[in-house]
CSV table of C-alpha atoms in Angstrom, one decimal:
chain,number,residue,atom,x,y,z
A,1,MET,CA,85.3,61.9,98.9
A,2,ILE,CA,89.0,60.8,99.0
A,3,SER,CA,91.4,63.7,99.1
A,4,SER,CA,95.1,64.2,100.1
A,5,SER,CA,96.3,66.4,103.0
A,6,PRO,CA,96.1,69.1,104.1
A,7,TYR,CA,92.5,68.5,105.1
A,8,MET,CA,90.1,71.4,105.2
A,9,ARG,CA,86.7,71.6,106.6
A,10,VAL,CA,85.5,73.9,103.9
A,11,GLN,CA,87.1,73.4,100.4
A,12,ARG,CA,86.7,76.3,98.1
A,13,LYS,CA,87.2,76.2,94.4
A,14,THR,CA,89.6,78.5,92.8
A,15,SER,CA,86.8,80.4,91.0
A,16,GLU,CA,85.0,81.0,94.4
A,17,LEU,CA,88.2,82.2,96.1
A,18,MET,CA,89.0,84.6,93.2
A,19,LEU,CA,85.4,85.9,93.2
A,20,ILE,CA,85.6,86.6,97.0
A,21,VAL,CA,88.7,88.7,96.5
A,22,CYS,CA,87.0,90.6,93.7
A,23,CYS,CA,84.0,91.3,95.9
A,24,ALA,CA,86.4,92.5,98.7
A,25,LEU,CA,87.8,95.1,96.3
A,26,VAL,CA,84.4,96.7,95.8
A,27,PRO,CA,84.6,99.1,98.8
A,28,GLY,CA,88.0,100.4,97.7
A,29,ILE,CA,86.8,100.8,94.1
A,30,ILE,CA,83.7,102.8,95.2
A,31,ALA,CA,85.9,105.0,97.2
A,32,GLN,CA,88.3,105.4,94.4
A,33,ILE,CA,85.4,106.4,92.0
A,34,TRP,CA,84.2,108.9,94.6
A,35,GLN,CA,87.6,110.5,95.1
A,36,PHE,CA,89.1,110.3,91.6
A,37,GLY,CA,86.1,110.2,89.2
A,38,TYR,CA,84.4,108.0,86.6
A,39,GLY,CA,87.6,107.1,84.9
A,40,VAL,CA,88.0,104.3,87.3
A,41,ILE,CA,84.9,102.6,85.9
A,42,ILE,CA,86.1,103.0,82.3
A,43,GLN,CA,89.5,101.6,83.1
A,44,LEU,CA,87.9,98.7,84.8
A,45,ALA,CA,85.8,97.9,81.8
A,46,LEU,CA,88.8,98.2,79.4
A,47,ALA,CA,90.9,96.0,81.6
A,48,ILE,CA,88.4,93.2,82.2
A,49,VAL,CA,87.4,93.0,78.5
A,50,CYS,CA,91.1,92.9,77.4
A,51,ALA,CA,91.9,90.3,80.1
A,52,TYR,CA,89.1,87.9,79.0
A,53,PHE,CA,90.1,88.4,75.3
A,54,CYS,CA,93.8,87.6,76.0
A,55,GLU,CA,93.0,84.7,78.2
A,56,ALA,CA,90.6,83.2,75.6
A,57,LEU,CA,93.0,83.8,72.8
A,58,ILE,CA,95.9,82.0,74.4
A,59,GLN,CA,93.6,79.0,75.3
A,60,ILE,CA,92.4,78.8,71.7
A,61,LEU,CA,96.0,78.9,70.5
A,62,ARG,CA,96.8,76.1,72.8
A,63,ARG,CA,93.7,74.2,71.5
A,64,ARG,CA,91.9,74.2,74.8
A,65,ASN,CA,88.3,75.1,75.7
A,66,PRO,CA,88.6,78.8,76.7
A,67,PHE,CA,85.3,78.8,78.7
A,68,ILE,CA,86.7,76.4,81.2
A,69,TYR,CA,89.6,78.6,82.0
A,70,LEU,CA,87.6,81.9,81.9
A,71,LYS,CA,85.4,80.6,84.7
A,72,ASP,CA,88.2,80.5,87.2
A,73,ASN,CA,88.0,84.3,87.6
A,74,SER,CA,91.7,84.7,87.8
A,75,ALA,CA,91.8,87.0,84.7
A,76,LEU,CA,89.0,89.1,86.3
A,77,LEU,CA,91.0,89.6,89.4
A,78,THR,CA,94.2,90.5,87.5
A,79,ALA,CA,92.3,93.1,85.4
A,80,MET,CA,90.7,94.7,88.5
A,81,LEU,CA,94.0,94.9,90.4
A,82,LEU,CA,95.8,96.6,87.5
A,83,ALA,CA,92.9,98.9,86.6
A,84,VAL,CA,92.7,100.4,90.2
A,85,SER,CA,96.5,100.7,90.2
A,86,ILE,CA,96.9,103.0,87.2
A,87,PRO,CA,95.7,106.7,87.0
A,88,PRO,CA,92.0,106.9,86.2
A,89,TYR,CA,92.4,109.2,83.2
A,90,SER,CA,95.3,107.3,81.6
A,91,PRO,CA,94.9,106.7,77.8
A,92,TRP,CA,93.1,103.5,76.8
A,93,TRP,CA,96.2,102.0,75.2
A,94,LEU,CA,98.1,102.1,78.5
A,95,THR,CA,95.6,99.8,80.1
A,96,ILE,CA,95.6,97.5,77.1
A,97,ILE,CA,99.3,97.1,77.1
A,98,GLY,CA,99.5,96.5,80.8
A,99,VAL,CA,96.7,93.8,80.9
A,100,SER,CA,98.0,92.1,77.7
A,101,PHE,CA,101.5,91.8,79.2
A,102,SER,CA,100.1,90.5,82.5
A,103,ILE,CA,97.9,87.8,81.0
A,104,ILE,CA,99.9,86.7,78.0
A,105,ILE,CA,103.5,87.0,79.1
A,106,VAL,CA,103.6,86.8,82.9
A,107,LYS,CA,100.7,84.3,83.4
A,108,GLN,CA,100.2,82.2,80.3
A,109,LEU,CA,103.7,81.9,78.9
A,110,TYR,CA,104.8,80.5,82.2
A,111,GLY,CA,102.1,77.8,82.0
A,112,GLY,CA,98.9,79.5,83.2
A,113,LEU,CA,97.4,79.9,86.7
A,114,GLY,CA,99.6,78.4,89.4
A,115,HIS,CA,102.8,78.4,87.4
A,116,ASN,CA,103.6,82.1,87.3
A,117,LEU,CA,106.6,83.2,89.1
A,118,PHE,CA,105.5,86.8,89.5
A,119,ASN,CA,102.3,88.6,90.4
A,120,PRO,CA,100.8,89.2,87.0
A,121,ALA,CA,99.1,92.5,87.9
A,122,MET,CA,102.3,94.0,89.4
A,123,ALA,CA,104.5,92.8,86.6
A,124,GLY,CA,102.2,94.6,84.2
A,125,TYR,CA,102.2,97.7,86.4
A,126,VAL,CA,106.0,97.8,86.5
A,127,LEU,CA,106.2,97.5,82.8
A,128,LEU,CA,104.0,100.5,82.4
A,129,LEU,CA,105.8,102.5,85.1
A,130,ILE,CA,109.2,102.0,83.6
A,131,SER,CA,108.0,102.6,80.0
A,132,PHE,CA,105.7,105.5,80.7
A,133,PRO,CA,106.7,107.1,84.0
A,134,VAL,CA,105.0,110.5,83.4
A,135,LEU,CA,101.6,109.0,82.6
A,136,MET,CA,101.8,106.4,85.4
A,137,THR,CA,102.5,109.1,88.0
A,138,SER,CA,100.0,111.6,86.9
A,139,TRP,CA,97.0,111.3,89.2
A,140,SER,CA,94.3,113.9,89.4
A,141,PRO,CA,93.8,115.5,92.8
A,142,ALA,CA,91.1,114.1,95.1
A,143,ALA,CA,87.5,115.3,94.8
A,144,GLU,CA,87.6,117.7,97.8
A,145,LEU,CA,90.5,119.6,96.1
A,146,LEU,CA,88.7,120.2,92.9
A,147,PRO,CA,86.0,122.7,91.9
A,148,ASN,CA,84.3,120.3,89.6
A,149,GLN,CA,84.4,116.6,88.5
A,150,LEU,CA,84.4,115.2,85.0
A,151,SER,CA,81.1,113.7,83.8
A,152,ILE,CA,81.3,110.1,82.6
A,153,THR,CA,81.1,111.2,79.0
A,154,GLN,CA,84.0,113.7,79.5
A,155,ALA,CA,86.0,110.9,81.2
A,156,PHE,CA,85.4,108.6,78.3
A,157,ASP,CA,86.5,111.3,75.8
A,158,ILE,CA,89.7,112.0,77.8
A,159,ILE,CA,90.6,108.3,78.0
A,160,ILE,CA,89.8,107.4,74.4
A,161,TYR,CA,90.8,110.7,72.6
A,162,GLY,CA,92.8,112.6,75.0
A,163,PHE,CA,90.4,115.6,74.9
A,164,THR,CA,86.8,116.3,75.6
A,165,GLN,CA,84.3,117.0,72.7
A,166,ASP,CA,85.0,120.8,73.3
A,167,GLY,CA,88.7,120.3,72.7
A,168,PHE,CA,89.9,120.6,76.4
A,169,SER,CA,92.5,118.6,78.1
A,170,LEU,CA,92.3,116.9,81.5
A,171,ARG,CA,94.1,119.8,83.2
A,172,GLN,CA,91.9,122.4,81.5
A,173,VAL,CA,88.6,120.7,82.3
A,174,LEU,CA,89.6,120.2,86.0
A,175,SER,CA,90.9,123.8,86.4
A,176,ILE,CA,93.8,122.6,88.6
A,177,ASP,CA,96.3,125.3,87.9
A,178,GLY,CA,97.0,125.4,91.6
A,179,PHE,CA,97.6,121.7,91.9
A,180,THR,CA,100.0,119.2,90.3
A,181,LEU,CA,99.0,115.8,89.0
A,182,ALA,CA,101.5,114.2,91.3
A,183,THR,CA,100.6,111.7,94.1
A,184,PRO,CA,101.0,112.7,97.8
A,185,LEU,CA,104.1,110.4,98.0
A,186,ASP,CA,105.6,112.1,94.9
A,187,ALA,CA,104.8,115.5,96.3
A,188,PHE,CA,106.5,114.6,99.6
A,189,LYS,CA,109.6,113.3,97.9
A,190,THR,CA,109.8,116.4,95.7
A,191,GLY,CA,109.4,118.7,98.7
A,192,LEU,CA,112.3,117.0,100.5
A,193,ASP,CA,114.5,117.4,97.3
A,194,GLN,CA,113.6,121.1,97.5
A,195,SER,CA,115.0,121.2,101.1
A,196,LEU,CA,111.6,121.5,102.7
A,197,THR,CA,111.0,119.9,106.0
A,198,SER,CA,108.2,117.4,106.7
A,199,SER,CA,106.2,119.9,108.7
A,200,GLU,CA,106.4,122.4,105.8
A,201,ILE,CA,105.3,119.8,103.2
A,202,ILE,CA,102.2,118.7,105.0
A,203,GLN,CA,100.9,122.2,105.0
A,204,GLN,CA,100.0,121.7,101.4
A,205,ALA,CA,96.4,121.5,100.6
A,206,MET,CA,96.5,117.8,99.6
A,207,PHE,CA,97.3,116.8,103.2
A,208,ASP,CA,95.4,117.0,106.5
A,209,SER,CA,95.6,115.4,109.9
A,210,TRP,CA,94.5,112.0,108.6
A,211,GLY,CA,97.1,111.9,105.9
A,212,PRO,CA,96.7,112.6,102.1
A,213,LYS,CA,93.2,113.8,101.2
A,214,GLY,CA,91.2,111.3,99.2
A,215,TRP,CA,94.0,108.7,99.3
A,216,ASN,CA,93.3,108.1,103.0
A,217,ILE,CA,89.6,107.3,102.3
A,218,VAL,CA,90.6,104.9,99.5
A,219,ASN,CA,93.2,103.1,101.6
A,220,LEU,CA,90.8,102.8,104.6
A,221,ALA,CA,88.2,101.3,102.2
A,222,PHE,CA,90.7,98.7,100.9
A,223,LEU,CA,91.5,98.0,104.6
A,224,LEU,CA,87.9,97.3,105.2
A,225,GLY,CA,87.8,94.9,102.3
A,226,GLY,CA,91.0,93.2,103.4
A,227,LEU,CA,89.7,92.6,106.9
A,228,GLY,CA,86.6,91.0,105.3
A,229,LEU,CA,89.0,88.6,103.5
A,230,ILE,CA,90.7,87.7,106.7
A,231,LEU,CA,87.4,87.1,108.5
A,232,SER,CA,86.1,85.0,105.7
A,233,LYS,CA,89.4,83.0,105.8
A,234,ALA,CA,90.0,83.8,102.1
A,235,ILE,CA,93.5,84.9,103.1
A,236,ARG,CA,95.6,84.4,106.2
A,237,TRP,CA,96.7,87.3,108.5
A,238,HIS,CA,100.4,86.6,108.4
A,239,ILE,CA,101.4,88.5,105.3
A,240,PRO,CA,99.3,91.7,105.8
A,241,VAL,CA,100.2,92.0,109.5
A,242,SER,CA,104.0,91.5,109.0
A,243,PHE,CA,104.1,93.9,106.1
A,244,LEU,CA,102.3,96.7,107.9
A,245,LEU,CA,104.2,96.1,111.1
A,246,SER,CA,107.5,96.1,109.2
A,247,LEU,CA,106.6,99.3,107.3
A,248,SER,CA,105.3,101.0,110.5
A,249,THR,CA,108.3,100.1,112.6
A,250,LEU,CA,110.8,101.5,110.0
A,251,THR,CA,108.7,104.6,109.6
A,252,LEU,CA,108.7,105.3,113.4
A,253,LEU,CA,112.4,104.7,113.6
A,254,SER,CA,113.0,107.1,110.8
A,255,GLN,CA,110.9,109.8,112.6
A,256,ILE,CA,113.0,109.3,115.7
A,257,ILE,CA,116.3,109.6,113.8
A,258,ALA,CA,115.4,112.3,111.3
A,259,PRO,CA,111.9,113.8,112.1
A,260,ASP,CA,112.3,116.7,109.6
A,261,GLN,CA,113.1,114.3,106.7
A,262,SER,CA,110.7,111.5,107.4
A,263,VAL,CA,107.2,110.7,106.2
A,264,SER,CA,104.6,110.5,108.9
A,265,LEU,CA,103.0,107.2,109.8
A,266,SER,CA,99.6,108.2,108.5
A,267,ILE,CA,101.0,109.3,105.2
A,268,GLN,CA,103.0,106.1,104.9
A,269,LEU,CA,100.1,103.8,105.6
A,270,LEU,CA,97.3,105.8,103.9
A,271,SER,CA,99.0,106.7,100.6
A,272,GLY,CA,99.6,105.0,97.4
A,273,ALA,CA,98.9,101.2,97.3
A,274,THR,CA,99.7,100.4,100.9
A,275,MET,CA,96.5,98.8,101.9
A,276,LEU,CA,95.7,97.4,98.4
A,277,GLY,CA,99.1,95.8,98.4
A,278,ALA,CA,98.9,94.5,102.0
A,279,PHE,CA,95.6,92.6,101.5
A,280,PHE,CA,95.2,92.0,97.8
A,281,ILE,CA,98.6,91.9,96.1
A,282,LEU,CA,101.0,90.4,98.6
A,283,THR,CA,98.6,87.6,99.4
A,284,ASP,CA,98.6,86.1,96.0
A,285,PRO,CA,98.8,82.3,96.8
A,286,VAL,CA,100.8,81.5,93.7
A,287,SER,CA,103.7,83.9,94.0
A,288,ALA,CA,103.8,84.4,97.8
A,289,ALA,CA,105.5,82.1,100.4
A,290,THR,CA,103.7,78.9,101.5
A,291,SER,CA,104.4,78.3,105.2
A,292,ASN,CA,103.1,80.6,107.9
A,293,LYS,CA,106.6,81.5,109.1
A,294,GLY,CA,107.7,82.1,105.5
A,295,ARG,CA,104.7,84.4,105.1
A,296,LEU,CA,105.8,86.5,108.1
A,297,VAL,CA,109.3,86.8,106.5
A,298,TYR,CA,107.9,87.5,103.1
A,299,GLY,CA,105.6,90.3,104.4
A,300,ALA,CA,108.4,91.8,106.5
A,301,LEU,CA,110.7,91.7,103.5
A,302,ILE,CA,108.3,93.6,101.3
A,303,GLY,CA,107.7,96.2,104.1
A,304,LEU,CA,111.4,96.8,104.2
A,305,LEU,CA,111.7,97.1,100.5
A,306,VAL,CA,108.7,99.5,100.2
A,307,PHE,CA,110.3,101.7,102.9
A,308,VAL,CA,113.7,101.7,101.2
A,309,ILE,CA,112.3,102.5,97.7
A,310,ARG,CA,109.9,105.2,99.0
A,311,THR,CA,112.8,106.8,101.0
A,312,TRP,CA,115.7,106.6,98.7
A,313,GLY,CA,114.4,105.2,95.4
A,314,GLY,CA,113.6,107.1,92.2
A,315,TYR,CA,109.8,106.2,92.2
A,316,PRO,CA,107.5,107.6,94.9
A,317,ASP,CA,105.6,104.3,95.5
A,318,GLY,CA,107.5,101.0,95.8
A,319,VAL,CA,104.8,98.3,96.4
A,320,ALA,CA,105.0,96.8,92.9
A,321,PHE,CA,108.8,96.7,92.8
A,322,ALA,CA,109.0,95.3,96.3
A,323,VAL,CA,106.5,92.6,95.5
A,324,LEU,CA,108.4,91.4,92.4
A,325,LEU,CA,111.7,91.5,94.2
A,326,ALA,CA,110.2,89.4,97.0
A,327,ASN,CA,108.7,87.0,94.4
A,328,ILE,CA,112.2,86.2,93.4
A,329,CYS,CA,113.1,85.4,97.0
A,330,VAL,CA,110.1,83.1,97.6
A,331,PRO,CA,111.9,79.8,96.5
A,332,MET,CA,114.7,80.6,99.0
A,333,ILE,CA,112.2,81.5,101.8
A,334,ASP,CA,110.3,78.2,101.2
A,335,TYR,CA,113.5,76.2,101.2
A,336,TYR,CA,114.9,77.5,104.5
A,337,ILE,CA,111.7,78.2,106.4
A,338,ARG,CA,109.4,75.2,106.5
A,339,ASP,CA,106.7,74.1,108.9
A,340,ARG,CA,107.8,71.2,111.0
A,341,VAL,CA,106.2,67.9,109.9
A,342,TYR,CA,104.5,66.0,112.7
A,343,GLY,CA,106.7,63.2,114.0
A,344,TYR,CA,109.8,64.6,112.4
A,345,GLN,CA,112.7,65.9,114.5
A,346,LYS,CA,115.4,68.1,113.0
């Protein structure tokens, strides 16, 4: 077989690579279902069906065979990433809007897989977050904080109709009068705005010594899947390591400068979409930097942006915004930071 450089000992098809990433998401998805209920399954089903429909529709309109493009599994991965990023009991139309925008606008209108400037899943997430901020930041508390969990039929009714068959809302069914529907990062930011110190905020029931309850388990599960991606050589280590190192360094510096107003390292790393972003979102081969040195700069830049947005921004979690801002900088990073070609001297 004649092929051009770079030469690889094992050449993987795009469909195989996408499927490996989807499989690596499974531990995090299982942990998310365990901690946040059956709504995760329903959101995944809605997102996948919508993604395949939108992908096929665009290919038919472009007079192409849709089955050829559906087999690359890129639509499946986009749907899974967006589905695990939104609250599990969000209304069904929220998922449909986000997935449709990701596939049709961000991916296909730019030319399809390999031509999109932005990460499709995160672009769809940001659209939803800006348009429906209350719905997108209303997460149910983790399983260990609740007296009971919704059954799969109750979860289906909440997502499709907004109420169960008995006419109860999500808050009424879960009996969470003592808890808000805010994420740990949102609760921490709100506490600081109320002049509480960090030590006072972490005394709330949603926090323990390992960080935010439920969220720490989910992030550790995504970390496990991400390490599997590195070991299988589906992704390279440069982006996740530089991102986590940058975010950790800035967090530790902030704790030294203002300990009473800073998020702890465990909360920073094990909350929100930190591990999901580090291994599954930032490493998108299309919208990320291409050289190894560029990947280090790209990951460090996103770590800086996430810290800035979480600390001073209006939204509690800044992974999606940071990724899109870094996507804009990728052409400049690739232009100024290149791997030296053998035999060429600058």
